[in-house]
Tab-separated table of C-alpha atoms and ligand atoms in Angstrom:
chain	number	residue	atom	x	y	z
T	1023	UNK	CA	-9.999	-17.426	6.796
T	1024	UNK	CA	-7.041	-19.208	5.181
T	1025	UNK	CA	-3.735	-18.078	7.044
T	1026	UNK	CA	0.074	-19.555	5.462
T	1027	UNK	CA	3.061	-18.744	7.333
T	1028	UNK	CA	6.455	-18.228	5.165
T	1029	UNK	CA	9.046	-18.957	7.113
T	1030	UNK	CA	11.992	-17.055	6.069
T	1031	UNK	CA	13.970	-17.127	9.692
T	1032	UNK	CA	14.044	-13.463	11.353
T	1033	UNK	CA	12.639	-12.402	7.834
T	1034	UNK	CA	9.063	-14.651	8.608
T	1035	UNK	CA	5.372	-13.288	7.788
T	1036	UNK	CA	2.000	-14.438	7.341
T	1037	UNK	CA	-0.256	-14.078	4.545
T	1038	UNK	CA	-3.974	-13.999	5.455
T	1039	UNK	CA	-6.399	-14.559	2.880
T	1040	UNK	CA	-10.533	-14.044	3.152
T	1041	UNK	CA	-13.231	-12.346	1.287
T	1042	UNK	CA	-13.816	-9.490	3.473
T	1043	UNK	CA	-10.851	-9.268	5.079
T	1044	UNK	CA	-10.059	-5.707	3.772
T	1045	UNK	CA	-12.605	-4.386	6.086
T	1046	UNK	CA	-10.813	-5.344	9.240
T	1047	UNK	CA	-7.074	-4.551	7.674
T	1048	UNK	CA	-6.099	-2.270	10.708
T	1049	UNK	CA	-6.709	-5.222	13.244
T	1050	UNK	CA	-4.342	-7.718	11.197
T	1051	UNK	CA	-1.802	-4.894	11.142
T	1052	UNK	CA	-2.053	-4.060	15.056
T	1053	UNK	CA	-0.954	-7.590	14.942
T	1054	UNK	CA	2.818	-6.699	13.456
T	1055	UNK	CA	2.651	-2.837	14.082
T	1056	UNK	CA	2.024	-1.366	17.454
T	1057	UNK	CA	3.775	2.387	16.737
T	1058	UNK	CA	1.029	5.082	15.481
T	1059	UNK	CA	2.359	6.566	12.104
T	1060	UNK	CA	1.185	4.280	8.506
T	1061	UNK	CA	2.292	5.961	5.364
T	1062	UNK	CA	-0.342	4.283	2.354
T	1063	UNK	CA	1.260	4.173	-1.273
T	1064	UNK	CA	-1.101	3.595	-4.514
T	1065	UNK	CA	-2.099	4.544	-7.789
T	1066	UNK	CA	-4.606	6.168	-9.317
T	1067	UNK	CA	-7.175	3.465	-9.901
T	1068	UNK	CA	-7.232	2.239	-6.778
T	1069	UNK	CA	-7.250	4.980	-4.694
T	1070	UNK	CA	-10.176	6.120	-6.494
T	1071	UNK	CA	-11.744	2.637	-5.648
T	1072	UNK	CA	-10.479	1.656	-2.393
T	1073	UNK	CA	-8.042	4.783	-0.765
T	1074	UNK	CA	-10.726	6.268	1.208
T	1075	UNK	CA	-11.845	2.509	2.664
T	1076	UNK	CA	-8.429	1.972	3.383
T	1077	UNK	CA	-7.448	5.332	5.881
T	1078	UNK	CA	-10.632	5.414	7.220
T	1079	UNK	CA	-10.153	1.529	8.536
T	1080	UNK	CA	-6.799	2.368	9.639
T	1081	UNK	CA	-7.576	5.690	11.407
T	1082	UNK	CA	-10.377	3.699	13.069
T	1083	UNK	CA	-7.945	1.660	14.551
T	1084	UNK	CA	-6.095	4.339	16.019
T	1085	UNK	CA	-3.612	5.127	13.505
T	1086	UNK	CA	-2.346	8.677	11.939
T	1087	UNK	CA	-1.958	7.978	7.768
T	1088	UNK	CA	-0.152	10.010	4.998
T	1089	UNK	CA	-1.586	8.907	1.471
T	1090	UNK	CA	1.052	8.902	-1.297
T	1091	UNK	CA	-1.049	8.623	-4.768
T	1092	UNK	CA	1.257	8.261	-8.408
T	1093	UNK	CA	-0.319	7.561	-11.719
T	1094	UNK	CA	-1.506	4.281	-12.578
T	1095	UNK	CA	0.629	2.415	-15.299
T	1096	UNK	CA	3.285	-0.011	-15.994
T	1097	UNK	CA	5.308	3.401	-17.444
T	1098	UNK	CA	5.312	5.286	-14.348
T	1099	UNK	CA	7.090	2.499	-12.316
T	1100	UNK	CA	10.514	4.747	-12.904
T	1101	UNK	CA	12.971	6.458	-11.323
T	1102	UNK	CA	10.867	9.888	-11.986
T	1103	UNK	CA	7.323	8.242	-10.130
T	1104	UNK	CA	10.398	6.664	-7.436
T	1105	UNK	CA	12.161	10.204	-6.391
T	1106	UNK	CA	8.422	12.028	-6.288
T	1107	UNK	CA	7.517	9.134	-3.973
T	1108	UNK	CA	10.300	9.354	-1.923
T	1109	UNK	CA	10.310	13.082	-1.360
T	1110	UNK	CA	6.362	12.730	-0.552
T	1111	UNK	CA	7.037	10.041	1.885
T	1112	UNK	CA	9.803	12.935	3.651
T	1113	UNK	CA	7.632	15.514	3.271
T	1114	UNK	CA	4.491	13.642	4.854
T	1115	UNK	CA	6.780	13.206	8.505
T	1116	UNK	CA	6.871	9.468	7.942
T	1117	UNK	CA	10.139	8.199	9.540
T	1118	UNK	CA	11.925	4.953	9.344
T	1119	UNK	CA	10.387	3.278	12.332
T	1120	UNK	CA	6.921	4.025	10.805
T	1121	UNK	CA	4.772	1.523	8.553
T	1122	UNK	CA	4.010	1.586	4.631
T	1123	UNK	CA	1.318	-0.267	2.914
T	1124	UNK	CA	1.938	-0.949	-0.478
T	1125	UNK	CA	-1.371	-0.961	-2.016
T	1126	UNK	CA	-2.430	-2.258	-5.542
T	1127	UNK	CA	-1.272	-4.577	-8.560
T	1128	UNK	CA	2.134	-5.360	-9.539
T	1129	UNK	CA	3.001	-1.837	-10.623
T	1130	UNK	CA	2.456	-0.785	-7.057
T	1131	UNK	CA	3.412	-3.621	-4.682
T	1132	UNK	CA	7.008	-3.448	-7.342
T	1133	UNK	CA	7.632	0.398	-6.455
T	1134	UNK	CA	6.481	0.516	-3.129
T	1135	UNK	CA	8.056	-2.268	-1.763
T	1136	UNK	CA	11.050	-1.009	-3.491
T	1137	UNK	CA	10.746	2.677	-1.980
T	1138	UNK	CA	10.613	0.429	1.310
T	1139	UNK	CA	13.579	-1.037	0.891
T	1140	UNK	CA	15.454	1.800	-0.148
T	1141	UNK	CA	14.098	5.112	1.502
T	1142	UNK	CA	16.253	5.282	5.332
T	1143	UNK	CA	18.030	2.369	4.108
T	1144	UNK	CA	14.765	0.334	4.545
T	1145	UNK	CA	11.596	0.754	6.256
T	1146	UNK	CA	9.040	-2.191	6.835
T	1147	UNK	CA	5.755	-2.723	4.405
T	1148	UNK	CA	3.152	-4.552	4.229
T	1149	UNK	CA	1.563	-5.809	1.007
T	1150	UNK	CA	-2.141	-5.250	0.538
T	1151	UNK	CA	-2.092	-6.464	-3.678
T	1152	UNK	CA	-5.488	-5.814	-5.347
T	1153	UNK	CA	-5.100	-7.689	-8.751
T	1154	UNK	CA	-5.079	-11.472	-9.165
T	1155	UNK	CA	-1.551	-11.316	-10.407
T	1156	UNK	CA	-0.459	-9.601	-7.429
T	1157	UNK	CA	-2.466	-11.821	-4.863
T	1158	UNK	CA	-1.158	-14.651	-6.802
T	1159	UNK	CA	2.523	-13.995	-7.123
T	1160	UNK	CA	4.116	-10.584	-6.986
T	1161	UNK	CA	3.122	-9.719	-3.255
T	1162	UNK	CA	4.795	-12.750	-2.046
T	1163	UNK	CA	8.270	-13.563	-2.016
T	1164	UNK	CA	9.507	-10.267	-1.635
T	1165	UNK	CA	10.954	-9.138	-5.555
T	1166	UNK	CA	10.753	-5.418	-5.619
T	1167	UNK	CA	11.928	-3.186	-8.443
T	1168	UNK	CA	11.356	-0.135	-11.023
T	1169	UNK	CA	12.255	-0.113	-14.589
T	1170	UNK	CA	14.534	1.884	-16.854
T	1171	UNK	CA	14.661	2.605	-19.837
T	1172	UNK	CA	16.697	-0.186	-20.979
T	1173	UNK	CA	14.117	-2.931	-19.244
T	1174	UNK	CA	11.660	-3.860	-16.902
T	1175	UNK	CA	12.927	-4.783	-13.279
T	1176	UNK	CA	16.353	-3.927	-14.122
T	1177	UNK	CA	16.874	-1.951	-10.768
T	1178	UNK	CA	15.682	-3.642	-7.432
T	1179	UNK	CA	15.782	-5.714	-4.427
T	1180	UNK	CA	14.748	-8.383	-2.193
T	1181	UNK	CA	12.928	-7.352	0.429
T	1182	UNK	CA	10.101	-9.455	2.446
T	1183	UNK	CA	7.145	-7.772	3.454
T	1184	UNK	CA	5.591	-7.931	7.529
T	1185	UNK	CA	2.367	-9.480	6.116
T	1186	UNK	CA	0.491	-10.223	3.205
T	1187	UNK	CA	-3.092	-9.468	3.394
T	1188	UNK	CA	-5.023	-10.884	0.483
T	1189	UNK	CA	-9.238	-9.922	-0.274
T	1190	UNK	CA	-10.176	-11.680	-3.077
T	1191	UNK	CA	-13.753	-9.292	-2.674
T	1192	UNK	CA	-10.980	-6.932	-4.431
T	1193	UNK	CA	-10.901	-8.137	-7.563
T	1194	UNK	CA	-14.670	-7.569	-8.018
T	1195	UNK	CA	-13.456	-4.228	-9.839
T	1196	UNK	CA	-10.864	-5.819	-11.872
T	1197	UNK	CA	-12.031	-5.768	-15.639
T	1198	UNK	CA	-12.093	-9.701	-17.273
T	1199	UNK	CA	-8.557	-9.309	-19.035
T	1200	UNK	CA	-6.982	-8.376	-15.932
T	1201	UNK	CA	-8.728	-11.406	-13.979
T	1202	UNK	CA	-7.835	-14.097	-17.348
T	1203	UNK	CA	-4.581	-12.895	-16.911
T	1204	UNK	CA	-3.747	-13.275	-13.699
T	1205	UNK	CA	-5.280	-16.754	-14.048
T	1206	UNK	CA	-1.769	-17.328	-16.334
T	1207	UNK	CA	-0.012	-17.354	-13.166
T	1208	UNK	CA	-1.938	-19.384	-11.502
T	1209	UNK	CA	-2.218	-21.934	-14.215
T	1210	UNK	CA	1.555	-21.968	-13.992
T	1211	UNK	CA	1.803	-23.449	-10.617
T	1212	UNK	CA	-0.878	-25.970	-11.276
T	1213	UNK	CA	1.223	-26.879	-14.435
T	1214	UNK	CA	5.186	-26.483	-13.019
T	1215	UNK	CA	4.366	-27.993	-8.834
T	1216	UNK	CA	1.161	-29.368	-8.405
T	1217	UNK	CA	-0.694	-32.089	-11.129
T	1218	UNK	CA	-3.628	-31.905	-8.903
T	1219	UNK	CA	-4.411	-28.149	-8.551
T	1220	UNK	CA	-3.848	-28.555	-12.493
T	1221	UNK	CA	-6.715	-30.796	-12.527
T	1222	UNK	CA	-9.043	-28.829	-10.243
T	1223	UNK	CA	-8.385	-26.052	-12.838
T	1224	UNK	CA	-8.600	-28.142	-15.996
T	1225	UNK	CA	-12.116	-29.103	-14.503
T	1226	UNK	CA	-13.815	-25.423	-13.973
T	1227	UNK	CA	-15.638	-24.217	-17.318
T	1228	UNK	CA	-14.729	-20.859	-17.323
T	1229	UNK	CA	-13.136	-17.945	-15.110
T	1230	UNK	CA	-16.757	-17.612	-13.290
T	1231	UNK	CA	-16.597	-21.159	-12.311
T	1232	UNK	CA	-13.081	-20.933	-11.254
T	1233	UNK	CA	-14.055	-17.458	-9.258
T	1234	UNK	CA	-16.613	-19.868	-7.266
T	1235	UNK	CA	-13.269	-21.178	-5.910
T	1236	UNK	CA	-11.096	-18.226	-5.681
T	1237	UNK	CA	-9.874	-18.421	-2.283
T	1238	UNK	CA	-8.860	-21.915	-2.154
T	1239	UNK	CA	-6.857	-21.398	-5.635
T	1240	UNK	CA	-5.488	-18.259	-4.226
T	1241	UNK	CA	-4.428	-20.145	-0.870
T	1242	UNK	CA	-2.889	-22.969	-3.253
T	1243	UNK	CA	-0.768	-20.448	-5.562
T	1244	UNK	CA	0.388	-18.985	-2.515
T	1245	UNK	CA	1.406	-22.135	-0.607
T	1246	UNK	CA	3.136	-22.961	-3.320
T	1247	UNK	CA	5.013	-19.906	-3.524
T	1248	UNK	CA	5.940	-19.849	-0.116
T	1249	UNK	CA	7.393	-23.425	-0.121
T	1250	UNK	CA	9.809	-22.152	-2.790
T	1251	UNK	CA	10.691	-18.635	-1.750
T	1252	UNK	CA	11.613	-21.063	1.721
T	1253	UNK	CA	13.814	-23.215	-0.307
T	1254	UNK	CA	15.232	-20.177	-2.225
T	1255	UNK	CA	14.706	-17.285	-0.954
T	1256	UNK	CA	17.243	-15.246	-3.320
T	1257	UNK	CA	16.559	-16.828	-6.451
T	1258	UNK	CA	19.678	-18.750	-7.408
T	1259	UNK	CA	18.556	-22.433	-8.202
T	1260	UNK	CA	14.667	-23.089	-7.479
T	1261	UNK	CA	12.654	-20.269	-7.492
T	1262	UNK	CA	13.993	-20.663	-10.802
T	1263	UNK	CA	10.909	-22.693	-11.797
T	1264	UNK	CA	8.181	-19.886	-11.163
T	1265	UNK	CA	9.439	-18.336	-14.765
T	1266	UNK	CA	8.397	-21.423	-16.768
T	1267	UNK	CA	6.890	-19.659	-19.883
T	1268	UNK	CA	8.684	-16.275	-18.722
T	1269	UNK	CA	11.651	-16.501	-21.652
T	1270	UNK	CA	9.629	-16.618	-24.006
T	1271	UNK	CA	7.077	-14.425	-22.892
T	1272	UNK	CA	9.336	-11.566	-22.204
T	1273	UNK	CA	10.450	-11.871	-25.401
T	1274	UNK	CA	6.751	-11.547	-26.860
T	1275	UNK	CA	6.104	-8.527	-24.375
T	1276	UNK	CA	9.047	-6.918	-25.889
T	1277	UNK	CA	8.724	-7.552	-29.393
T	1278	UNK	CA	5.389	-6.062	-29.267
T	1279	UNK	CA	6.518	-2.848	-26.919
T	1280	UNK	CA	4.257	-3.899	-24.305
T	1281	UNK	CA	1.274	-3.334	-26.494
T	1282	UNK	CA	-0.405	-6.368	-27.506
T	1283	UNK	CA	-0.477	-8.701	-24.688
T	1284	UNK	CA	-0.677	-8.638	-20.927
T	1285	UNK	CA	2.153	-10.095	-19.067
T	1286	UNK	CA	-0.091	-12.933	-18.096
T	1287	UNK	CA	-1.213	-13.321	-21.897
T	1288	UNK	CA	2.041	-13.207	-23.137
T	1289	UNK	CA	3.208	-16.039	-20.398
T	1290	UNK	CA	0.357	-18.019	-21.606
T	1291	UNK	CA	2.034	-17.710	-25.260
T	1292	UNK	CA	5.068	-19.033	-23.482
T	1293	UNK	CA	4.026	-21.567	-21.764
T	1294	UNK	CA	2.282	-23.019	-24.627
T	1295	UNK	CA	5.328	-22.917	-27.009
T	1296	UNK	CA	8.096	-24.128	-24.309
T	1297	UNK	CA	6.138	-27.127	-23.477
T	1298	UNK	CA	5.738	-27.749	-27.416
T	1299	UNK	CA	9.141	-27.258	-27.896
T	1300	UNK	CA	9.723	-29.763	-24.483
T	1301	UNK	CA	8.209	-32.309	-26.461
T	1302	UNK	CA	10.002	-31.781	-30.164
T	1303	UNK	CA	13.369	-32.131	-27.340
T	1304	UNK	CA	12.439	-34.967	-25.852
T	1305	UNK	CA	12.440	-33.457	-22.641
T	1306	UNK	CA	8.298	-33.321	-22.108
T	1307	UNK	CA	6.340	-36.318	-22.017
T	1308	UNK	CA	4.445	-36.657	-25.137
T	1309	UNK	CA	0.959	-34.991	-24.837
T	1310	UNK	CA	1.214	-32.431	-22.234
T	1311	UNK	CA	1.265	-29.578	-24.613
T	1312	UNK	CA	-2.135	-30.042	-25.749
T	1313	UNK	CA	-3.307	-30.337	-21.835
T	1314	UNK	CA	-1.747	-27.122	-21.748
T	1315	UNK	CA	-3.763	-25.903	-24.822
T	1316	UNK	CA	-6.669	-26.974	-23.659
T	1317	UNK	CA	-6.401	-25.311	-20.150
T	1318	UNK	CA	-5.372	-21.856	-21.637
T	1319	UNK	CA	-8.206	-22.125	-23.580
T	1320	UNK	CA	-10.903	-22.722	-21.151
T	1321	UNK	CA	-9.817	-19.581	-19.459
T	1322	UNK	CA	-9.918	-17.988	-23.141
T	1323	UNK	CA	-5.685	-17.415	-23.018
T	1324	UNK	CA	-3.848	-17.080	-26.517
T	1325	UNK	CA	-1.569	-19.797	-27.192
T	1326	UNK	CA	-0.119	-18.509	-30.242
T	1327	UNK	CA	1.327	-15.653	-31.882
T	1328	UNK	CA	2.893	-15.179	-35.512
T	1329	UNK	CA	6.165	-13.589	-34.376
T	1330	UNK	CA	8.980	-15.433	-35.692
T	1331	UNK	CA	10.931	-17.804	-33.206
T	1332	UNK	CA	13.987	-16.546	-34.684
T	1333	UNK	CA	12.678	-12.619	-33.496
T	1334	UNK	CA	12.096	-13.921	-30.176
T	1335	UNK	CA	15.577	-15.654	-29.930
T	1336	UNK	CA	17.190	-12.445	-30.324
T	1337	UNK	CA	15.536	-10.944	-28.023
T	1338	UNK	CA	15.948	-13.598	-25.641
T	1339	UNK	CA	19.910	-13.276	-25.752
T	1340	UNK	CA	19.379	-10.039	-24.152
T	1341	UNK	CA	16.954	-11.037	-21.240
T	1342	UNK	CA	18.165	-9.710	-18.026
T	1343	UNK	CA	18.410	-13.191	-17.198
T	1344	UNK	CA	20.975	-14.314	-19.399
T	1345	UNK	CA	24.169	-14.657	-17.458
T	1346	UNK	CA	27.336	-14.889	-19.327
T	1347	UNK	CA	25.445	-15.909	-22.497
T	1348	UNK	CA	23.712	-18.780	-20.455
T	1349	UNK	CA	19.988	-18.494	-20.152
T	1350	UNK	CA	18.114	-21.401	-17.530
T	1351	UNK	CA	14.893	-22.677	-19.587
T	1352	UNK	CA	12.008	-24.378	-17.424
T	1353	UNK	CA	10.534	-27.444	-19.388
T	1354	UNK	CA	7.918	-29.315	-18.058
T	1355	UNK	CA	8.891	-33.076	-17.592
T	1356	UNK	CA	5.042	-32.888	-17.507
T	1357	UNK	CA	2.680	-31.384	-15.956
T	1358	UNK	CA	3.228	-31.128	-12.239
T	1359	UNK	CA	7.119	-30.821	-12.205
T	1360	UNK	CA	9.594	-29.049	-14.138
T	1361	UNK	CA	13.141	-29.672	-15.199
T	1362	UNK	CA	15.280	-26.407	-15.413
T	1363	UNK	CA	18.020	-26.594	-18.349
T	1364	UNK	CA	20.684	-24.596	-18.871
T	1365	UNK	CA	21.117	-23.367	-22.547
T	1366	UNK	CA	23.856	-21.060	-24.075
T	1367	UNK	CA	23.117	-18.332	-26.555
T	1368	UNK	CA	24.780	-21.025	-29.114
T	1369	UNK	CA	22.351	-23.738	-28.407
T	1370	UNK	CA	19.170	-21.433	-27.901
T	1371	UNK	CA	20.165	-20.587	-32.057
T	1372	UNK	CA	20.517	-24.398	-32.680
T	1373	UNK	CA	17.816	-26.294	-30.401
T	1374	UNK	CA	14.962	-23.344	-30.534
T	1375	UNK	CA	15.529	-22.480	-34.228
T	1376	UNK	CA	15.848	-25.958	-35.682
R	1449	LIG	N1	7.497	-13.855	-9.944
R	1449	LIG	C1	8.591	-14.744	-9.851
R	1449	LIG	C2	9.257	-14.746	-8.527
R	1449	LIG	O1	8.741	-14.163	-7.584
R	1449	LIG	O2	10.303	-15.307	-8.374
């Protein structure tokens, strides 16, 4: 059993990791939750998969559980899917002194966590994240939010979960995509922290190999993580440096309406491009882009799309991001460390589009 401690002051948790581990979820919780009442939020697919495990385990621990079930989907993680939740949670007795899991992928561990932080002016959650993205990145570090119509994310918080409780036995039911993509992410913190972990990567054949190995990478992504949520909590400098490939792979996400690539595929897309682009700069040692080619590859990532840069750029002035027409690019200096540089809606025109 891997166990990582993020030390955030008052606002500390652990995150335990082991195959397995999902079996036994209502002992780690006793650990951080001694009161009786657990409220359980998830979607659709994984309720269907997992919901039944889940209250059983926690009733068998003594516990009383309300289940609140919305409809799997990037789209429903809205204000409609937020209010229904809400007025389930109300309905179901759960009070503010009482627990709620947030249970699935992004989608979920985004709304629910939100819905924590928000319904009684906050009541604490725990994170159990079922996809590789979300065991990777989204259910640590606290980022919670819903969309709107105008973007994804635009609406939300920062609120740190009680515990993380990761079973990589859960992504088993994950189709390949969803598993490739997620692997993205973890790429990215091989590539932007740790030259090493790149390597390990780089030297797996494929996604099987790789899921040989899949707690240690997910214990590695996570350390990392944690060491710069400590640093930066709040997201103003650092943390910074876990978007490298994000600009630009927003921007592809967007062009194509959320359609054509996965987040993680379209970050892959990004990461490629902003490290070629790091090199044409002079900001990225020569070379490292095709390291990065190679590695997206193995794990059969696109690298390239035919949108126009000058599309993207547009696109990119409007990124939630941009502050006062200033957007913060990560470049890779190369691979294992990063160099964030600030670049104005004038100079993404110039450098990106000349
Ligand atoms: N997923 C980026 C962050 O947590 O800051």
């Amino acid at each position: 059993m891997e166990k990582l401690h993020i030390n955030l002051e008052e606002k500390s948790y652990d995150i335990f990791i082991e195959k397995g581990i999902f079996s036994e979820v209502g002992k780690y919780i006793s650990k951080v939750y001694k009161k009786k009442k657990i409220v359980v939020v998830t979607d659709t697919n994984v309720d269907r998969l997992y919901g039944d495990k889940l209250i059983k385990n926690l009733e068998d621990t003594g516990y009383t559980t309300a289940k609140v079930v919305f409809n799997a989907g990037e789209e429903n993680k809205n204000f409609n899917t937020l209010t229904e939740v809400y007025e389930k949670i109300v309905d179901s007795g759960i009070k503010r002194g009482d627990l709620l899991i947030a249970f699935g992928g992004g989608v979920v561990g985004d709304l629910a966590g939100f819905t924590a932080s928000t319904i009684y002016r906050g009541m604490d959650f725990i994170q159990i994240p079922t996809t590789l993205l979300a065991q990777v990145d989204s259910s640590v570090g606290g980022k919670v939010a819903v969309d709107t119509n105008r973007g994804k994310n635009l609406v939300g918080s920062f609120y740190q979960p009680k515990m993380v409780i990761i079973d990589p036995e859960l992504l088993k039911t994950l189709d390949e995509r969803e598993v490739r993509s997620g692997m993205a992410e973890v790429i990215k913190y091989g590539a932007i922290y740790d030259n090493e972990f790149f390597n390990f990567l780089l030297d797996k054949k494929d996604i099987k190999d790789s899921m040989n190995h899949i707690e240690k990478i997910i214990k590695r992504c996570c350390e990392i993580k944690a060491k710069i949520v400590e640093i930066d909590e709040l997201d103003m400098g650092l943390r910074m440096i876990l978007n490298f490939g994000h600009t630009l792979g927003h921007a592809i996400e967007k062009y194509y309406n959320y359609t054509k690539y996965t987040h993680g595929e379209a970050i892959s897309i990004g990461m490629y491009e902003i490290t070629r682009l790091g090199e044409r700069l002079n900001i990225t040692k020569l070379g490292e882009s095709e390291k990065i080619k190679e590695i997206l590859q193995n794990y059969n990532l696109p690298i390239e799309d035919e949108v126009k840069l000058k599309d993207l750029v547009e696109i990119m002035k409007t990124d939630k991001k941009n502050i006062s027409g200033i957007l913060n690019f990560i470049f890779l200096s190369e691979v294992g460390s990063v160099e964030i540089k600030k670049i104005s809606e004038k100079e993404i025109t110039e450098k990106l589009l000349k």
